[in-house]
């Protein structure tokens, strides 16, 4: 994988793996869906491709599924290709901000930990 990744992405994978190595799953709150493959972890909810969540109903479903999630990866490289997630998904954004705290910042990406 490292042969095909930018130095920034390879560094993120290396650093993030330290925090999640013993976790059963990781949740993405970024459009960088390839991170699941690169980190060799499944997503904690059925919403692995955040771009497609869409409705208020799906935001509420994801919030319910997030209750057993420990780690969230946020602020991906592709998140600025459309409407920012904090605007597109206000309910999710509020839930994440109220229930997770910064564990590690690696370049522009962050790893959040459940409070």
PDB file of C-alpha atoms in Angstrom:
ATOM      1  CA  UNK A   1       0.000   0.000   0.000  1.00  0.00           C
ATOM      2  CA  UNK A   2       2.764   2.466   0.870  1.00  0.00           C
ATOM      3  CA  UNK A   3       4.067   2.345  -2.703  1.00  0.00           C
ATOM      4  CA  UNK A   4       0.821   3.913  -3.909  1.00  0.00           C
ATOM      5  CA  UNK A   5       0.153   6.405  -1.097  1.00  0.00           C
ATOM      6  CA  UNK A   6       1.326   9.954  -0.649  1.00  0.00           C
ATOM      7  CA  UNK A   7       3.732  10.480   2.242  1.00  0.00           C
ATOM      8  CA  UNK A   8       0.956  12.264   4.128  1.00  0.00           C
ATOM      9  CA  UNK A   9      -1.461   9.327   3.732  1.00  0.00           C
ATOM     10  CA  UNK A  10       1.196   6.733   4.564  1.00  0.00           C
ATOM     11  CA  UNK A  11       2.079   8.685   7.709  1.00  0.00           C
ATOM     12  CA  UNK A  12      -1.576   8.870   8.731  1.00  0.00           C
ATOM     13  CA  UNK A  13      -2.051   5.122   8.295  1.00  0.00           C
ATOM     14  CA  UNK A  14       1.095   4.394  10.314  1.00  0.00           C
ATOM     15  CA  UNK A  15       0.131   6.744  13.176  1.00  0.00           C
ATOM     16  CA  UNK A  16      -3.590   5.899  13.245  1.00  0.00           C
ATOM     17  CA  UNK A  17      -2.857   2.168  13.335  1.00  0.00           C
ATOM     18  CA  UNK A  18      -1.215   2.638  16.733  1.00  0.00           C
ATOM     19  CA  UNK A  19      -4.471   3.858  18.264  1.00  0.00           C
ATOM     20  CA  UNK A  20      -6.870   1.423  16.651  1.00  0.00           C
ATOM     21  CA  UNK A  21      -4.868  -1.798  16.453  1.00  0.00           C
ATOM     22  CA  UNK A  22      -6.928  -3.471  19.204  1.00  0.00           C
ATOM     23  CA  UNK A  23     -10.274  -2.093  18.065  1.00  0.00           C
ATOM     24  CA  UNK A  24     -12.891  -4.227  16.378  1.00  0.00           C
ATOM     25  CA  UNK A  25     -13.958  -1.339  14.108  1.00  0.00           C
ATOM     26  CA  UNK A  26     -13.412   2.331  13.287  1.00  0.00           C
ATOM     27  CA  UNK A  27     -15.990   4.887  12.176  1.00  0.00           C
ATOM     28  CA  UNK A  28     -15.382   7.294   9.330  1.00  0.00           C
ATOM     29  CA  UNK A  29     -16.828  10.801   9.376  1.00  0.00           C
ATOM     30  CA  UNK A  30     -14.982  11.656   6.211  1.00  0.00           C
ATOM     31  CA  UNK A  31     -15.464  10.918   2.536  1.00  0.00           C
ATOM     32  CA  UNK A  32     -12.071   9.146   2.476  1.00  0.00           C
ATOM     33  CA  UNK A  33     -13.673   5.672   2.353  1.00  0.00           C
ATOM     34  CA  UNK A  34     -10.398   3.984   1.315  1.00  0.00           C
ATOM     35  CA  UNK A  35      -9.110   4.497   4.861  1.00  0.00           C
ATOM     36  CA  UNK A  36     -11.063   1.452   6.012  1.00  0.00           C
ATOM     37  CA  UNK A  37      -9.146  -0.754   3.591  1.00  0.00           C
ATOM     38  CA  UNK A  38      -5.813   0.872   4.394  1.00  0.00           C
ATOM     39  CA  UNK A  39      -6.371   0.563   8.157  1.00  0.00           C
ATOM     40  CA  UNK A  40      -7.672  -2.998   7.707  1.00  0.00           C
ATOM     41  CA  UNK A  41     -10.710  -2.324   9.884  1.00  0.00           C
ATOM     42  CA  UNK A  42     -14.425  -2.482   9.193  1.00  0.00           C
ATOM     43  CA  UNK A  43     -16.632   0.532   9.736  1.00  0.00           C
ATOM     44  CA  UNK A  44     -18.591   0.510  13.011  1.00  0.00           C
ATOM     45  CA  UNK A  45     -21.873   1.421  11.340  1.00  0.00           C
ATOM     46  CA  UNK A  46     -23.465   0.492   8.046  1.00  0.00           C
ATOM     47  CA  UNK A  47     -22.693   4.052   6.898  1.00  0.00           C
ATOM     48  CA  UNK A  48     -19.172   3.487   5.579  1.00  0.00           C
ATOM     49  CA  UNK A  49     -19.547   5.966   2.705  1.00  0.00           C
ATOM     50  CA  UNK A  50     -20.510   9.155   4.565  1.00  0.00           C
ATOM     51  CA  UNK A  51     -21.151  11.111   1.381  1.00  0.00           C
ATOM     52  CA  UNK A  52     -24.339   9.119   0.783  1.00  0.00           C
ATOM     53  CA  UNK A  53     -26.031   9.376   4.216  1.00  0.00           C
ATOM     54  CA  UNK A  54     -28.328  12.130   3.027  1.00  0.00           C
ATOM     55  CA  UNK A  55     -31.527  12.290   5.033  1.00  0.00           C
ATOM     56  CA  UNK A  56     -32.347  13.309   8.584  1.00  0.00           C
ATOM     57  CA  UNK A  57     -33.685   9.766   9.100  1.00  0.00           C
ATOM     58  CA  UNK A  58     -30.303   8.257   8.141  1.00  0.00           C
ATOM     59  CA  UNK A  59     -28.449  10.747  10.338  1.00  0.00           C
ATOM     60  CA  UNK A  60     -30.562   9.589  13.290  1.00  0.00           C
ATOM     61  CA  UNK A  61     -29.910   5.928  12.405  1.00  0.00           C
ATOM     62  CA  UNK A  62     -26.179   6.577  12.273  1.00  0.00           C
ATOM     63  CA  UNK A  63     -26.265   8.400  15.620  1.00  0.00           C
ATOM     64  CA  UNK A  64     -27.939   5.350  17.161  1.00  0.00           C
ATOM     65  CA  UNK A  65     -25.267   3.070  15.689  1.00  0.00           C
ATOM     66  CA  UNK A  66     -22.475   5.399  16.876  1.00  0.00           C
ATOM     67  CA  UNK A  67     -23.354   4.804  20.530  1.00  0.00           C
ATOM     68  CA  UNK A  68     -21.038   1.775  20.671  1.00  0.00           C
ATOM     69  CA  UNK A  69     -18.230   3.384  18.646  1.00  0.00           C
ATOM     70  CA  UNK A  70     -14.958   4.369  20.339  1.00  0.00           C
ATOM     71  CA  UNK A  71     -13.015   6.047  17.501  1.00  0.00           C
ATOM     72  CA  UNK A  72     -13.997   8.324  14.634  1.00  0.00           C
ATOM     73  CA  UNK A  73     -11.736   9.572  11.854  1.00  0.00           C
ATOM     74  CA  UNK A  74     -12.668  13.058  10.689  1.00  0.00           C
ATOM     75  CA  UNK A  75     -11.426  15.808   8.311  1.00  0.00           C
ATOM     76  CA  UNK A  76     -10.410  13.830   5.275  1.00  0.00           C
ATOM     77  CA  UNK A  77      -8.743  15.154   2.168  1.00  0.00           C
ATOM     78  CA  UNK A  78     -11.871  14.690   0.031  1.00  0.00           C
ATOM     79  CA  UNK A  79     -14.270  16.369   2.476  1.00  0.00           C
ATOM     80  CA  UNK A  80     -14.005  19.742   0.740  1.00  0.00           C
ATOM     81  CA  UNK A  81     -15.097  18.439  -2.656  1.00  0.00           C
ATOM     82  CA  UNK A  82     -18.719  19.308  -1.948  1.00  0.00           C
ATOM     83  CA  UNK A  83     -20.851  20.659   0.870  1.00  0.00           C
ATOM     84  CA  UNK A  84     -18.857  20.441   4.135  1.00  0.00           C
ATOM     85  CA  UNK A  85     -20.056  17.562   6.321  1.00  0.00           C
ATOM     86  CA  UNK A  86     -20.744  19.882   9.259  1.00  0.00           C
ATOM     87  CA  UNK A  87     -23.273  21.735   7.091  1.00  0.00           C
ATOM     88  CA  UNK A  88     -24.607  18.706   5.202  1.00  0.00           C
ATOM     89  CA  UNK A  89     -25.168  16.664   8.384  1.00  0.00           C
ATOM     90  CA  UNK A  90     -25.976  19.041  11.274  1.00  0.00           C
ATOM     91  CA  UNK A  91     -27.422  16.329  13.541  1.00  0.00           C
ATOM     92  CA  UNK A  92     -24.390  14.065  13.145  1.00  0.00           C
ATOM     93  CA  UNK A  93     -22.001  16.954  13.570  1.00  0.00           C
ATOM     94  CA  UNK A  94     -23.662  18.022  16.826  1.00  0.00           C
ATOM     95  CA  UNK A  95     -23.680  14.460  18.181  1.00  0.00           C
ATOM     96  CA  UNK A  96     -20.028  13.903  17.354  1.00  0.00           C
ATOM     97  CA  UNK A  97     -18.964  17.265  18.808  1.00  0.00           C
ATOM     98  CA  UNK A  98     -20.863  16.560  22.043  1.00  0.00           C
ATOM     99  CA  UNK A  99     -19.765  12.960  22.511  1.00  0.00           C
ATOM    100  CA  UNK A 100     -16.228  12.680  21.143  1.00  0.00           C
ATOM    101  CA  UNK A 101     -12.996  14.463  21.922  1.00  0.00           C
ATOM    102  CA  UNK A 102      -9.705  14.882  20.097  1.00  0.00           C
ATOM    103  CA  UNK A 103      -7.325  11.957  20.556  1.00  0.00           C
ATOM    104  CA  UNK A 104      -4.752  12.766  17.853  1.00  0.00           C
ATOM    105  CA  UNK A 105      -4.325  15.217  14.984  1.00  0.00           C
ATOM    106  CA  UNK A 106      -2.255  13.951  12.059  1.00  0.00           C
ATOM    107  CA  UNK A 107      -1.879  16.604   9.374  1.00  0.00           C
ATOM    108  CA  UNK A 108      -5.454  17.720   8.565  1.00  0.00           C
ATOM    109  CA  UNK A 109      -7.114  14.497   9.744  1.00  0.00           C
ATOM    110  CA  UNK A 110      -8.151  13.920  13.322  1.00  0.00           C
ATOM    111  CA  UNK A 111      -8.901  10.850  15.373  1.00  0.00           C
ATOM    112  CA  UNK A 112     -11.672  11.396  17.894  1.00  0.00           C
ATOM    113  CA  UNK A 113     -12.263   9.292  20.999  1.00  0.00           C
ATOM    114  CA  UNK A 114     -15.576   8.773  22.792  1.00  0.00           C
ATOM    115  CA  UNK A 115     -15.812  10.903  25.946  1.00  0.00           C
TER     116      UNK A 115
END
